[in-house]
């Protein structure tokens, strides 16, 4: 029973264009949403997050969108850079009292110079 | 600050052997956790700790033990290794126990069980 689905295992984008990574979830208890980035042979690093009371959060080139009615989360990277090439995981928690992050399977982004 | 450190980086075990994966953080974080990542899968929580002396099970705890005698260290013990435990193991820590806190991950330990 997958609570989180990242349906695109990989994505290739030209440098300078927009990268859009998507995540769908089924658990209505999730109310805090995060994106982590992972380079090979390194641990995941936090990228950006959004709480359920918002529908958009921006941090520089990165914007996260939340559509609660559709249970859909997306990450936009504009403009994409070669250094953005990594695996991106969406992750969810069920609120401030939760101890557990539930991760998607990841999407490998390749930004082509 | 070194952040979250893990040793060893890579280990090969035979079925039935035991070993301890080490994890340490120097950020005085209250919350620490262990995840495993299998090919094509997201990270899954094994065990977590909300402070020294307090541990609890995550999603996939079978075959693993943990203890937390100090704030800094959170070792993960494999009691009798099995091929199904071949994985990459990540330790993480965060300032507080709330789900909205950013978790900081170590570089991982790659484990191969033959």
Short mmCIF file of C-alpha atoms in Angstrom, two decimals:
data_model
loop_
_atom_site.label_atom_id
_atom_site.label_comp_id
_atom_site.label_asym_id
_atom_site.label_seq_id
_atom_site.Cartn_x
_atom_site.Cartn_y
_atom_site.Cartn_z
CA UNK A 1 0.00 0.00 0.00
CA UNK A 2 1.96 2.95 -1.29
CA UNK A 3 1.01 6.12 0.50
CA UNK A 4 3.32 8.19 -1.68
CA UNK A 5 3.88 7.86 -5.42
CA UNK A 6 6.55 9.49 -7.54
CA UNK A 7 5.51 8.08 -10.89
CA UNK A 8 8.46 9.35 -12.93
CA UNK A 9 11.66 7.45 -12.09
CA UNK A 10 13.68 9.84 -14.26
CA UNK A 11 13.48 13.22 -15.97
CA UNK A 12 15.82 14.96 -18.42
CA UNK A 13 15.73 18.72 -18.91
CA UNK A 14 17.84 21.19 -20.87
CA UNK A 15 19.88 23.69 -18.87
CA UNK A 16 17.94 26.91 -18.39
CA UNK A 17 14.52 25.29 -18.80
CA UNK A 18 12.01 24.45 -16.10
CA UNK A 19 12.13 21.12 -14.24
CA UNK A 20 8.84 19.88 -12.78
CA UNK A 21 8.86 16.96 -10.36
CA UNK A 22 5.61 15.47 -9.13
CA UNK A 23 4.37 13.47 -6.18
CA UNK A 24 0.93 12.06 -5.30
CA UNK A 25 -0.17 10.92 -1.87
CA UNK A 26 -3.15 9.09 -0.43
CA UNK A 27 -2.86 9.63 3.34
CA UNK A 28 -5.15 12.47 4.42
CA UNK A 29 -3.25 12.72 7.72
CA UNK A 30 -0.19 14.16 5.98
CA UNK A 31 0.00 17.87 6.69
CA UNK A 32 3.63 18.80 6.19
CA UNK A 33 5.41 18.22 2.91
CA UNK A 34 9.11 18.30 2.06
CA UNK A 35 11.51 17.78 -0.79
CA UNK A 36 14.96 16.28 -0.30
CA UNK A 37 17.78 16.16 -2.83
CA UNK A 38 20.34 13.36 -2.96
CA UNK A 39 23.65 13.17 -4.80
CA UNK A 40 25.36 9.79 -5.34
CA UNK A 41 27.25 8.47 -2.31
CA UNK A 42 25.81 11.21 -0.09
CA UNK A 43 22.90 11.42 2.31
CA UNK A 44 19.71 13.30 1.40
CA UNK A 45 19.71 17.03 2.07
CA UNK A 46 16.66 19.15 2.80
CA UNK A 47 15.59 21.39 -0.06
CA UNK A 48 12.23 23.04 0.60
CA UNK A 49 9.00 22.40 2.51
CA UNK A 50 5.38 23.51 2.73
CA UNK A 51 2.68 23.15 5.34
CA UNK A 52 -0.89 22.17 4.56
CA UNK A 53 -2.18 25.68 5.23
CA UNK A 54 -0.32 27.00 2.18
CA UNK A 55 -0.47 26.16 -1.52
CA UNK A 56 2.87 27.61 -2.59
CA UNK A 57 6.31 28.22 -1.13
CA UNK A 58 9.29 29.75 -2.92
CA UNK A 59 13.00 29.70 -2.17
CA UNK A 60 15.11 31.16 -4.93
CA UNK A 61 14.91 28.93 -8.00
CA UNK A 62 12.81 26.36 -6.16
CA UNK A 63 9.03 26.52 -5.74
CA UNK A 64 6.84 23.87 -4.15
CA UNK A 65 3.13 23.69 -4.96
CA UNK A 66 0.54 21.82 -2.94
CA UNK A 67 -2.91 20.86 -4.25
CA UNK A 68 -4.64 19.33 -1.23
CA UNK A 69 -7.87 18.49 -2.98
CA UNK A 70 -5.95 16.47 -5.57
CA UNK A 71 -3.41 15.23 -2.99
CA UNK A 72 -0.65 16.38 -5.31
CA UNK A 73 2.72 17.97 -4.59
CA UNK A 74 5.10 19.38 -7.17
CA UNK A 75 8.55 20.99 -7.24
CA UNK A 76 9.49 23.52 -9.91
CA UNK A 77 13.12 24.41 -10.56
CA UNK A 78 13.64 27.50 -12.72
CA UNK A 79 16.07 27.85 -14.37
CA UNK A 80 17.50 24.36 -14.17
CA UNK A 81 21.28 24.06 -13.79
CA UNK A 82 23.63 21.08 -14.30
CA UNK A 83 24.34 21.09 -10.55
CA UNK A 84 20.66 20.29 -9.96
CA UNK A 85 21.22 16.81 -11.40
CA UNK A 86 20.37 14.51 -8.49
CA UNK A 87 17.64 12.24 -7.14
CA UNK A 88 14.72 14.16 -5.64
CA UNK A 89 12.54 12.61 -2.95
CA UNK A 90 9.22 13.98 -1.75
CA UNK A 91 8.54 13.28 1.91
CA UNK A 92 5.55 13.73 4.17
CA UNK A 93 4.77 13.87 7.86
CA UNK A 94 1.52 13.72 9.76
CA UNK A 95 2.06 16.90 11.73
CA UNK A 96 4.09 18.39 14.54
CA UNK A 97 3.70 15.33 16.76
CA UNK A 98 4.91 12.91 14.12
CA UNK A 99 8.29 11.25 14.32
CA UNK A 100 8.29 9.66 10.90
CA UNK A 101 9.00 10.90 7.40
CA UNK A 102 7.32 8.88 4.64
CA UNK A 103 9.36 9.06 1.45
CA UNK A 104 8.54 8.59 -2.20
CA UNK A 105 10.77 6.38 -4.35
CA UNK A 106 12.56 9.33 -5.91
CA UNK A 107 12.94 10.91 -9.34
CA UNK A 108 16.36 11.14 -10.96
CA UNK A 109 16.74 14.55 -12.59
CA UNK A 110 19.37 15.03 -15.28
CA UNK A 111 20.01 18.60 -16.44
CA UNK A 112 21.75 18.58 -19.81
CA UNK A 113 24.18 21.44 -20.51
CA UNK B 1 30.57 21.03 13.04
CA UNK B 2 30.98 17.62 11.43
CA UNK B 3 27.19 17.20 11.33
CA UNK B 4 26.07 13.56 11.18
CA UNK B 5 28.83 11.01 10.73
CA UNK B 6 28.48 7.31 9.97
CA UNK B 7 30.96 4.46 10.05
CA UNK B 8 31.83 2.30 8.26
CA UNK B 9 31.15 3.56 4.73
CA UNK B 10 30.98 0.04 3.35
CA UNK B 11 30.75 -3.41 4.92
CA UNK B 12 30.47 -6.99 3.67
CA UNK B 13 28.98 -9.56 6.05
CA UNK B 14 28.23 -13.25 5.86
CA UNK B 15 24.76 -14.50 6.71
CA UNK B 16 24.43 -14.91 10.46
CA UNK B 17 27.16 -12.47 11.42
CA UNK B 18 26.42 -9.52 13.66
CA UNK B 19 27.69 -5.98 13.45
CA UNK B 20 27.06 -2.44 14.65
CA UNK B 21 26.64 0.57 12.38
CA UNK B 22 27.83 3.70 14.12
CA UNK B 23 26.14 7.10 13.97
CA UNK B 24 27.17 10.29 15.75
CA UNK B 25 26.04 13.91 15.62
CA UNK B 26 27.65 16.99 17.13
CA UNK B 27 24.70 19.38 16.86
CA UNK B 28 23.13 18.49 20.23
CA UNK B 29 20.05 17.21 18.42
CA UNK B 30 17.33 15.56 20.45
CA UNK B 31 15.90 13.33 17.73
CA UNK B 32 17.86 10.65 15.85
CA UNK B 33 16.71 7.96 13.45
CA UNK B 34 17.84 5.17 11.15
CA UNK B 35 16.52 4.61 7.63
CA UNK B 36 17.29 2.03 5.00
CA UNK B 37 17.13 2.61 1.26
CA UNK B 38 16.71 -0.29 -1.14
CA UNK B 39 17.04 -0.04 -4.94
CA UNK B 40 14.03 1.70 -6.48
CA UNK B 41 12.58 2.43 -3.06
CA UNK B 42 12.28 5.45 -0.86
CA UNK B 43 13.85 5.60 2.56
CA UNK B 44 12.06 3.54 5.22
CA UNK B 45 12.31 4.21 8.96
CA UNK B 46 13.86 1.42 11.04
CA UNK B 47 14.12 2.87 14.57
CA UNK B 48 14.16 6.30 16.12
CA UNK B 49 15.06 7.99 19.40
CA UNK B 50 13.60 11.14 20.94
CA UNK B 51 16.36 11.50 23.52
CA UNK B 52 18.96 9.62 25.53
CA UNK B 53 17.49 6.42 26.91
CA UNK B 54 14.35 6.58 24.73
CA UNK B 55 13.94 4.56 21.53
CA UNK B 56 11.03 3.25 19.50
CA UNK B 57 10.31 1.21 16.38
CA UNK B 58 9.68 2.56 12.93
CA UNK B 59 8.23 0.92 9.85
CA UNK B 60 10.78 -1.91 9.38
CA UNK B 61 12.37 -2.74 12.79
CA UNK B 62 12.72 -6.53 12.55
CA UNK B 63 16.31 -7.79 12.78
CA UNK B 64 17.68 -4.54 14.21
CA UNK B 65 18.36 -3.23 17.71
CA UNK B 66 19.19 0.29 18.85
CA UNK B 67 20.14 2.05 22.05
CA UNK B 68 20.78 5.70 22.94
CA UNK B 69 23.04 6.09 25.94
CA UNK B 70 24.23 9.60 24.99
CA UNK B 71 22.74 12.51 23.03
CA UNK B 72 25.49 12.22 20.41
CA UNK B 73 25.49 8.51 19.51
CA UNK B 74 22.82 6.21 18.08
CA UNK B 75 24.25 2.83 16.98
CA UNK B 76 22.26 0.33 14.95
CA UNK B 77 22.91 -3.36 15.63
CA UNK B 78 22.26 -6.20 13.23
CA UNK B 79 21.83 -9.26 15.41
CA UNK B 80 22.11 -11.99 12.76
CA UNK B 81 22.60 -10.58 9.28
CA UNK B 82 20.43 -11.83 6.42
CA UNK B 83 20.70 -11.17 2.66
CA UNK B 84 17.43 -9.19 2.91
CA UNK B 85 19.33 -6.64 5.00
CA UNK B 86 21.56 -5.74 2.07
CA UNK B 87 20.85 -2.04 1.74
CA UNK B 88 22.17 1.47 2.22
CA UNK B 89 21.62 2.71 5.76
CA UNK B 90 21.21 6.37 6.63
CA UNK B 91 21.26 7.95 10.05
CA UNK B 92 19.50 11.27 10.56
CA UNK B 93 19.09 13.80 13.34
CA UNK B 94 16.94 16.85 14.02
CA UNK B 95 16.82 19.53 16.68
CA UNK B 96 13.49 18.54 18.14
CA UNK B 97 11.10 15.66 17.94
CA UNK B 98 8.48 17.46 15.84
CA UNK B 99 7.72 16.26 12.34
CA UNK B 100 8.27 19.73 10.90
CA UNK B 101 11.92 19.92 11.90
CA UNK B 102 14.54 19.58 9.17
CA UNK B 103 16.31 16.26 9.40
CA UNK B 104 20.04 16.12 8.67
CA UNK B 105 21.30 12.91 7.13
CA UNK B 106 24.67 11.21 7.34
CA UNK B 107 26.50 10.00 4.19
CA UNK B 108 25.25 6.43 4.56
CA UNK B 109 26.66 2.94 5.14
CA UNK B 110 26.45 0.49 2.25
CA UNK B 111 25.95 -3.04 3.59
CA UNK B 112 26.24 -6.25 1.56
CA UNK B 113 25.17 -9.52 3.20
CA UNK B 114 26.28 -12.66 1.39
#
